[in-house]
Structure formats: C-alpha cells, structure tokens
C-alpha cells in the first residue's frame, strides 16, 4: 500500500469522472434491483453531479487512487463525533489498489475532523466478501440495515 496516497476533490481537473456517471448509475441500479430494492438511477446520478458541481454542501465527491468516492460528513444521532459516510465507490479505471483508496478516504476523514469512516456494502457482489476485505483493513461490521418496501400509492 502506498504511503503517499492523497485525496482530492473531483472537479474539472479530474478527467473521466463525469464520463462514468451514467454507466455507474445504471450499474448501481442493476445491483440494487438484484438485491430486491426499487432504486432510482436518476437519483444516484443526480447526487454525484451535485457533489461534482458543488451544488449540495452536504455531498463531497473525492478522487482517491483509482476511485471516485461520494461521501458526506455528518454527526449521526448515535455518535457524539463527526463521521465520514461513504455513499458510493466508483472505479475510474482498471489500475490501482482498493487499499490505497481506503487510505486516501481515511486521510480525507482525518482532514475533515472525523473520528470514523462508515462504509456500506449496498451494491457489493457479496456483502460477506466485502466485509472480510474491509476487516483486513481495520473496519468492523457494526450493523445491518433491513428494508421493507411500503406501497404508498
């Protein structure tokens, strides 16, 4: 793992980010449908665009290693501290190491004054495999989320 991995804000100087958003939105949508969710692909893309163009102060789009990572910095009700919450990891190319991306994400969290990084496995192929991978880098499984769709109309 590289010790010099840094983070940077995604923007006009980060080529390739905007080009992958439609494909990534569709990928996330397909993964969520396979898991039994009813996602909105447009909403996924809208959040990434809002972060890229800095239209939503609560969203940040970072480039860490070979990934763009959509994050929020928040203080949830269950913690007295600020936490960095990952919403989506987007691979920008074929080169690079996931561990380097984690290191860059952790560096951003530290710079933002966060006491922890929260990562979900919403669109991972195998939640168990992803949990093991994250565990190898010091992450621990804290909770699962359970969802039940409600017919609202």
Coordinates of C-alpha atoms in Angstrom, one line a residue:
X1 CA 0.0 0.0 0.0
X2 CA 1.3 3.4 -1.0
X3 CA 2.1 5.8 1.9
X4 CA 1.6 8.8 -0.3
X5 CA -2.0 8.3 -1.4
X6 CA -3.9 11.5 -1.0
X7 CA -7.4 12.6 -1.7
X8 CA -8.5 15.5 -3.9
X9 CA -11.9 17.0 -4.7
X10 CA -13.3 15.8 -8.0
X11 CA -13.7 18.6 -10.5
X12 CA -12.7 19.9 -13.9
X13 CA -9.2 18.8 -13.3
X14 CA -10.2 15.2 -12.8
X15 CA -10.9 13.8 -16.2
X16 CA -13.0 10.7 -16.5
X17 CA -15.3 11.3 -13.6
X18 CA -18.3 12.8 -15.5
X19 CA -18.0 10.2 -18.3
X20 CA -18.5 7.3 -15.9
X21 CA -21.6 8.7 -14.1
X22 CA -24.3 7.3 -16.4
X23 CA -22.8 3.8 -16.6
X24 CA -22.1 3.8 -12.9
X25 CA -25.7 4.9 -12.1
X26 CA -27.0 2.1 -14.3
X27 CA -24.6 -0.4 -12.6
X28 CA -25.8 0.6 -9.1
X29 CA -29.4 0.5 -10.2
X30 CA -29.0 -3.1 -11.6
X31 CA -27.2 -4.2 -8.4
X32 CA -29.9 -2.8 -6.2
X33 CA -32.7 -4.4 -8.2
X34 CA -31.0 -7.8 -8.0
X35 CA -30.9 -7.3 -4.2
X36 CA -34.7 -6.6 -4.2
X37 CA -34.6 -2.8 -3.9
X38 CA -36.5 -0.3 -6.1
X39 CA -33.8 2.3 -6.7
X40 CA -33.9 5.4 -8.9
X41 CA -30.9 5.5 -11.2
X42 CA -31.5 9.2 -11.9
X43 CA -31.3 10.0 -8.2
X44 CA -27.9 8.2 -8.0
X45 CA -26.6 10.3 -10.9
X46 CA -28.1 13.5 -9.5
X47 CA -26.2 13.1 -6.2
X48 CA -22.9 12.5 -8.0
X49 CA -23.5 15.5 -10.3
X50 CA -24.5 17.7 -7.3
X51 CA -21.3 16.8 -5.5
X52 CA -19.1 17.2 -8.6
X53 CA -20.5 20.7 -9.3
X54 CA -20.6 21.5 -5.5
X55 CA -24.4 22.2 -5.6
X56 CA -25.0 20.4 -2.4
X57 CA -22.9 21.4 0.6
X58 CA -23.6 18.0 2.3
X59 CA -22.1 16.0 -0.5
X60 CA -18.4 15.7 -1.5
X61 CA -17.0 13.8 -4.5
X62 CA -13.4 12.8 -3.9
X63 CA -10.8 11.1 -6.1
X64 CA -8.7 8.7 -4.1
X65 CA -6.4 6.5 -6.1
X66 CA -8.4 4.9 -8.9
X67 CA -11.8 5.7 -7.4
X68 CA -14.2 8.5 -7.2
X69 CA -16.0 8.3 -3.8
X70 CA -19.2 10.1 -2.9
X71 CA -19.2 11.0 0.8
X72 CA -20.9 13.0 3.4
X73 CA -19.5 14.3 6.7
X74 CA -22.2 14.1 9.4
X75 CA -22.8 13.7 13.0
X76 CA -25.4 11.0 13.3
X77 CA -27.8 10.8 16.3
X78 CA -25.9 7.8 17.7
X79 CA -22.4 9.4 17.8
X80 CA -21.1 12.5 19.6
X81 CA -18.5 12.8 16.8
X82 CA -18.3 13.7 13.1
X83 CA -18.2 10.7 10.8
X84 CA -17.3 10.3 7.2
X85 CA -20.1 8.3 5.5
X86 CA -19.3 6.7 2.1
X87 CA -22.3 6.6 -0.3
X88 CA -20.6 5.2 -3.4
X89 CA -17.2 3.9 -4.6
X90 CA -16.8 4.4 -8.3
X91 CA -13.9 2.8 -10.1
X92 CA -12.4 5.2 -12.7
X93 CA -10.1 2.9 -14.4
X94 CA -8.5 -0.6 -14.2
X95 CA -5.3 0.3 -12.4
X96 CA -4.9 0.8 -8.7
X97 CA -5.4 -0.8 -5.4
X98 CA -8.6 -0.7 -3.3
X99 CA -6.5 -0.4 -0.1
X100 CA -4.9 2.8 -1.4
X101 CA -8.4 4.2 -2.0
X102 CA -9.3 3.4 1.6
X103 CA -6.1 5.1 2.8
X104 CA -7.0 8.2 0.9
X105 CA -10.5 8.2 2.2
X106 CA -9.2 7.9 5.8
X107 CA -6.8 10.8 5.1
X108 CA -9.8 13.0 4.0
X109 CA -11.8 11.9 7.1
X110 CA -8.9 13.0 9.3
X111 CA -8.6 16.3 7.5
X112 CA -12.3 16.8 7.9
X113 CA -12.2 16.3 11.6
X114 CA -14.0 12.9 11.6
X115 CA -13.4 10.2 14.2
X116 CA -14.5 7.3 12.0
X117 CA -15.3 6.2 8.4
X118 CA -18.5 4.4 7.7
X119 CA -18.7 2.2 4.6
X120 CA -21.7 0.2 3.4
X121 CA -21.9 -2.9 1.2
X122 CA -25.2 -1.9 -0.6
X123 CA -24.0 -2.7 -4.1
X124 CA -21.2 -5.1 -3.4
X125 CA -21.4 -8.5 -5.1
X126 CA -21.0 -10.3 -1.8
X127 CA -21.6 -8.5 1.4
X128 CA -19.6 -11.2 3.3
X129 CA -16.6 -10.9 1.0
X130 CA -16.6 -7.1 1.1
X131 CA -16.9 -7.3 4.9
X132 CA -13.9 -9.6 5.0
X133 CA -11.9 -7.3 2.7
X134 CA -12.7 -4.2 4.9
X135 CA -11.9 -6.2 8.0
X136 CA -8.4 -6.8 6.7
X137 CA -8.0 -3.0 6.7
X138 CA -9.3 -2.4 10.2
X139 CA -13.0 -2.0 9.6
X140 CA -15.6 -3.9 11.6
X141 CA -19.2 -4.7 10.9
X142 CA -21.4 -2.7 13.3
X143 CA -24.9 -3.2 11.9
X144 CA -27.0 -4.4 9.1
X145 CA -29.8 -2.4 7.6
X146 CA -33.2 -4.0 6.9
X147 CA -35.5 -2.6 4.3
X148 CA -39.2 -3.3 3.6
X149 CA -40.8 -1.6 0.7
X150 CA -44.1 0.1 1.5
X151 CA -46.8 0.5 -1.1
X152 CA -47.5 4.2 -0.9
X153 CA -49.7 4.9 -3.8

